[in-house]
Amino acid sequence: MESPFDDAEFLVRSESRVRVLRMLLDGPRECQELTESISVSRVTMVQILQDLEDRLWIEQEGQEYQITQLGRTLINGFELFLQTVEATQQLRDFIVNLSSEELPADLRPFGQAEVVRASHGDSNAPIRRMSEIAQSADQLQILTHSIFEEGLRATNKRASSALDPAEVVLSTAAVKAASEDQQLSSYIQRSIETGTNIYHYDGEFLHIVLIADQSVMILVTGDFDNIIGGIISDDKRTLSWAEKTFKQYQREASFLSNDQFSRRPK
């Protein structure tokens, strides 16, 4: 009996085999249709179908080929594996700057996520993308340990529209940084005055998470607390994790009024 690695190697070495199984998931197909869709020669397709049939992953009924239960189980499991590989590729550049506490337990949804990277030519790309998302969202929640001028501008602009007020949870470090900077301090006060609900979590956390409607953006910081990238996902599992994380810190935080903020020691 062959080992599982033999069958796995057989499948992954040919994208055409994978594509045939994917097509047959949607229903039976004739050899000619598969040949034209996958753009291989008829001789090659005949060999592919014979190999898949030998492994009982497909079967022939008249002129058509259909996937078997074994083949369906295999390709569905393979798709999950590909999602895992895609997620690790997406996160490879950022993972050293993220702890397990900052990420959902299941990373597979990030395989389909939008990734925005800071570069020498455009170091503000992640922050700019965050601002775009924040300004267009009907509902906005932000959990952060750092203060970004662009983010505060985005929440202030919401006040002039019919959008719901943003909810922001700041760590102690974020509140302290804002109170020590005159311009950031004025932005915070303006945000509070225009209806943004700001909460102070008396402690620290590692997250910078933005929840905009049904999407989640995780900002990744570098060694000097600079933003090096952002990961944007609309996966329901990621959204559930983000909402749970936000509510956890919000419950333990206190509402920050303008009076309370202005009386903080500089």
Coordinates of C-alpha atoms in Angstrom, one line a residue:
M1 CA 0.0 0.0 0.0
E2 CA 1.3 3.5 -0.9
S3 CA 1.9 6.0 1.8
P4 CA -0.3 9.1 2.1
F5 CA 2.7 11.1 0.9
D6 CA 2.8 9.2 -2.4
D7 CA -0.8 10.3 -3.2
A8 CA -0.2 13.8 -1.9
E9 CA 2.9 14.2 -4.1
F10 CA 1.0 12.8 -7.1
L11 CA -1.7 15.4 -6.7
V12 CA 0.3 18.5 -5.9
R13 CA 2.8 17.9 -8.7
S14 CA 0.1 18.6 -11.3
E15 CA -2.1 21.6 -11.2
S16 CA -4.1 20.1 -14.1
R17 CA -5.1 17.1 -11.9
V18 CA -6.3 19.5 -9.2
R19 CA -8.3 21.5 -11.8
V20 CA -10.0 18.3 -13.1
L21 CA -11.1 17.3 -9.7
R22 CA -12.4 20.9 -9.0
M23 CA -14.4 20.9 -12.2
L24 CA -15.9 17.5 -11.5
L25 CA -17.0 18.7 -8.1
D26 CA -19.6 20.8 -10.0
G27 CA -20.8 17.8 -12.0
P28 CA -19.9 15.2 -14.7
R29 CA -17.8 16.3 -17.7
E30 CA -16.8 14.8 -20.9
C31 CA -13.1 14.4 -21.8
Q32 CA -13.3 17.0 -24.6
E33 CA -14.8 19.7 -22.3
L34 CA -12.1 19.1 -19.7
T35 CA -9.4 19.2 -22.3
E36 CA -10.6 22.6 -23.6
S37 CA -11.2 24.1 -20.2
I38 CA -7.8 23.2 -18.8
S39 CA -5.9 23.8 -22.1
V40 CA -4.0 20.6 -22.4
S41 CA -3.7 18.2 -25.2
R42 CA -6.2 15.3 -25.5
V43 CA -3.4 12.8 -25.0
T44 CA -2.5 14.5 -21.7
M45 CA -6.1 14.7 -20.5
V46 CA -6.7 11.0 -21.3
Q47 CA -3.6 10.2 -19.1
I48 CA -4.8 12.5 -16.3
L49 CA -8.2 10.9 -16.3
Q50 CA -6.8 7.4 -16.3
D51 CA -4.5 8.2 -13.4
L52 CA -7.3 9.7 -11.4
E53 CA -9.5 6.7 -12.2
D54 CA -6.8 4.2 -11.2
R55 CA -6.9 5.9 -7.7
L56 CA -10.7 5.7 -7.6
W57 CA -10.9 9.4 -7.3
I58 CA -13.1 9.6 -10.4
E59 CA -15.1 7.1 -12.5
Q60 CA -16.4 7.0 -16.0
E61 CA -20.1 6.7 -16.9
G62 CA -20.6 6.5 -20.6
Q63 CA -18.8 9.5 -22.2
E64 CA -18.7 11.4 -18.9
Y65 CA -16.4 11.4 -15.9
Q66 CA -17.6 12.1 -12.4
I67 CA -16.0 12.5 -9.1
T68 CA -16.3 9.7 -6.5
Q69 CA -16.8 10.1 -2.8
L70 CA -13.1 9.4 -2.3
G71 CA -12.2 12.1 -4.8
R72 CA -14.6 14.6 -3.3
T73 CA -13.2 14.0 0.2
L74 CA -9.6 14.4 -1.1
I75 CA -10.1 17.6 -3.0
N76 CA -12.1 19.3 -0.2
G77 CA -9.3 18.4 2.2
F78 CA -6.7 19.6 -0.3
E79 CA -8.5 23.0 -0.6
L80 CA -8.2 23.4 3.2
F81 CA -4.5 22.7 2.9
L82 CA -4.1 25.3 0.2
Q83 CA -5.9 27.8 2.4
T84 CA -3.4 27.1 5.1
V85 CA -0.4 27.5 2.7
E86 CA -1.8 30.8 1.4
A87 CA -2.3 32.1 4.9
T88 CA 1.3 31.3 5.9
Q89 CA 2.5 33.0 2.7
Q90 CA 0.4 36.1 3.4
L91 CA 1.7 36.3 7.0
R92 CA 5.3 35.4 6.5
D93 CA 6.5 39.0 6.3
F94 CA 4.6 40.0 9.5
I95 CA 4.6 37.0 11.8
V96 CA 7.7 37.9 13.7
N97 CA 6.0 41.2 14.7
L98 CA 2.8 39.4 15.8
S99 CA 2.2 37.3 18.9
S100 CA -0.4 34.6 19.2
E101 CA -2.5 36.9 21.3
E102 CA -2.9 39.3 18.3
L103 CA -4.3 36.7 15.9
P104 CA -7.3 34.3 15.7
A105 CA -6.6 30.7 16.4
D106 CA -7.4 29.8 12.8
L107 CA -5.2 31.6 10.4
R108 CA -6.6 30.0 7.2
P109 CA -8.9 32.9 6.4
F110 CA -5.9 35.2 5.9
G111 CA -5.0 33.3 2.8
Q112 CA -7.7 35.3 1.0
A113 CA -7.0 38.5 2.9
E114 CA -5.9 41.8 1.5
V115 CA -2.4 42.7 2.6
V116 CA -1.1 46.3 2.5
R117 CA 2.6 46.7 3.1
A118 CA 4.6 49.8 4.0
S119 CA 7.5 50.4 1.7
H120 CA 10.3 52.9 1.3
G121 CA 8.4 54.5 -1.5
D122 CA 5.1 54.6 0.4
S123 CA 5.5 54.1 4.1
N124 CA 2.0 55.4 4.8
A125 CA 0.1 52.9 2.6
P126 CA -1.3 50.8 5.6
I127 CA -2.4 54.0 7.5
R128 CA -4.0 55.5 4.3
R129 CA -5.9 52.2 3.7
M130 CA -7.1 52.2 7.3
S131 CA -8.4 55.8 6.9
E132 CA -10.2 54.9 3.7
I133 CA -12.0 52.0 5.5
A134 CA -12.7 54.0 8.6
Q135 CA -14.3 56.9 6.7
S136 CA -16.6 54.7 4.5
A137 CA -17.8 52.3 7.2
D138 CA -21.3 52.6 8.6
Q139 CA -20.1 51.2 11.9
L140 CA -16.6 51.5 13.2
Q141 CA -14.8 50.1 16.3
I142 CA -11.1 50.6 16.9
L143 CA -8.8 48.9 19.5
T144 CA -5.3 50.4 19.6
H145 CA -2.3 50.9 21.8
S146 CA -0.9 53.6 19.5
I147 CA -2.4 57.0 18.3
F148 CA -2.3 57.8 14.6
E149 CA -3.2 61.3 13.4
E150 CA -4.7 59.9 10.2
G151 CA -7.0 57.6 12.2
L152 CA -8.2 60.5 14.4
R153 CA -8.9 62.6 11.3
A154 CA -11.0 59.7 9.9
T155 CA -13.1 59.5 13.1
N156 CA -13.6 63.3 13.2
K157 CA -14.8 63.3 9.5
R158 CA -17.5 60.8 10.4
A159 CA -19.0 63.4 12.7
S160 CA -20.1 65.5 9.7
S161 CA -21.9 62.6 8.1
A162 CA -24.9 60.5 9.1
L163 CA -22.7 57.6 10.1
D164 CA -22.9 56.1 13.6
P165 CA -20.3 57.4 16.1
A166 CA -17.1 55.4 16.2
E167 CA -16.1 53.4 19.3
V168 CA -12.5 53.5 20.3
V169 CA -10.7 51.7 23.1
L170 CA -7.3 53.1 23.9
S171 CA -4.6 51.5 26.1
T172 CA -2.9 53.5 28.8
A173 CA 0.1 54.0 26.6
A174 CA -2.1 55.5 23.8
V175 CA -3.8 57.9 26.2
K176 CA -0.5 59.0 27.7
A177 CA 1.0 59.6 24.2
A178 CA -2.0 61.6 23.2
S179 CA -2.0 63.7 26.3
E180 CA 1.7 64.6 25.9
D181 CA 1.4 65.7 22.3
Q182 CA -0.5 69.0 21.7
Q183 CA -1.7 68.2 18.2
L184 CA -2.8 64.6 19.1
S185 CA -4.4 65.9 22.2
S186 CA -6.5 68.4 20.2
Y187 CA -7.6 65.6 17.9
I188 CA -8.7 63.5 20.8
Q189 CA -10.7 66.3 22.3
R190 CA -12.2 67.1 18.9
S191 CA -13.2 63.4 18.5
I192 CA -14.9 63.4 21.9
E193 CA -16.7 66.7 21.2
T194 CA -18.0 65.4 17.9
G195 CA -19.5 62.2 19.3
T196 CA -16.7 59.6 19.1
N197 CA -17.1 57.2 22.1
I198 CA -13.6 56.8 23.5
Y199 CA -12.7 54.4 26.3
H200 CA -9.6 54.1 28.4
Y201 CA -8.4 50.6 29.2
D202 CA -6.2 50.9 32.3
G203 CA -3.5 48.6 31.1
E204 CA -1.8 47.5 27.9
F205 CA -2.6 45.2 25.0
L206 CA -0.8 44.3 21.8
H207 CA -3.6 44.8 19.3
I208 CA -4.3 47.4 16.7
V209 CA -7.6 46.2 15.3
L210 CA -10.2 48.1 13.3
I211 CA -13.7 46.6 12.8
A212 CA -15.5 48.4 9.9
D213 CA -18.9 46.9 9.3
Q214 CA -18.2 43.3 8.3
S215 CA -14.5 43.7 7.7
V216 CA -11.5 43.5 10.0
M217 CA -8.1 45.3 9.6
I218 CA -5.2 44.3 11.8
L219 CA -2.3 46.8 11.7
V220 CA 1.2 45.4 12.3
T221 CA 3.8 47.4 14.0
G222 CA 7.6 47.2 13.7
D223 CA 10.4 47.4 16.3
F224 CA 9.9 51.1 16.8
D225 CA 6.1 51.0 16.9
N226 CA 5.9 52.1 13.3
I227 CA 3.2 50.6 11.1
I228 CA 4.8 48.1 8.6
G229 CA 1.6 46.6 7.2
G230 CA -2.1 45.8 7.5
I231 CA -4.2 42.7 7.0
I232 CA -7.8 43.1 5.9
S233 CA -10.3 40.2 6.1
D234 CA -14.0 39.9 5.6
D235 CA -14.1 36.3 6.9
K236 CA -16.8 35.7 9.4
R237 CA -14.5 33.7 11.8
T238 CA -12.0 36.6 11.8
L239 CA -14.9 39.1 12.4
S240 CA -16.2 37.0 15.3
W241 CA -12.7 37.0 16.9
A242 CA -12.3 40.7 16.4
E243 CA -15.7 41.6 17.9
K244 CA -15.1 39.3 20.9
T245 CA -11.6 40.8 21.5
F246 CA -12.9 44.4 21.2
K247 CA -15.8 43.8 23.6
Q248 CA -13.5 42.1 26.1
Y249 CA -11.4 45.2 26.5
Q250 CA -14.3 47.6 26.2
R251 CA -16.1 45.9 29.1
E252 CA -13.0 46.5 31.3
A253 CA -12.4 50.1 30.1
S254 CA -13.9 53.3 31.4
F255 CA -15.6 56.0 29.3
L256 CA -13.2 58.9 28.6
S257 CA -14.8 62.3 28.7
N258 CA -13.1 65.5 27.6
D259 CA -12.9 66.7 31.2
Q260 CA -11.2 63.4 32.3
F261 CA -8.8 63.6 29.4
S262 CA -7.9 67.2 29.9
R263 CA -7.2 66.6 33.6
R264 CA -4.7 63.8 32.9
P265 CA -1.2 64.7 34.0
K266 CA 1.1 65.7 31.2

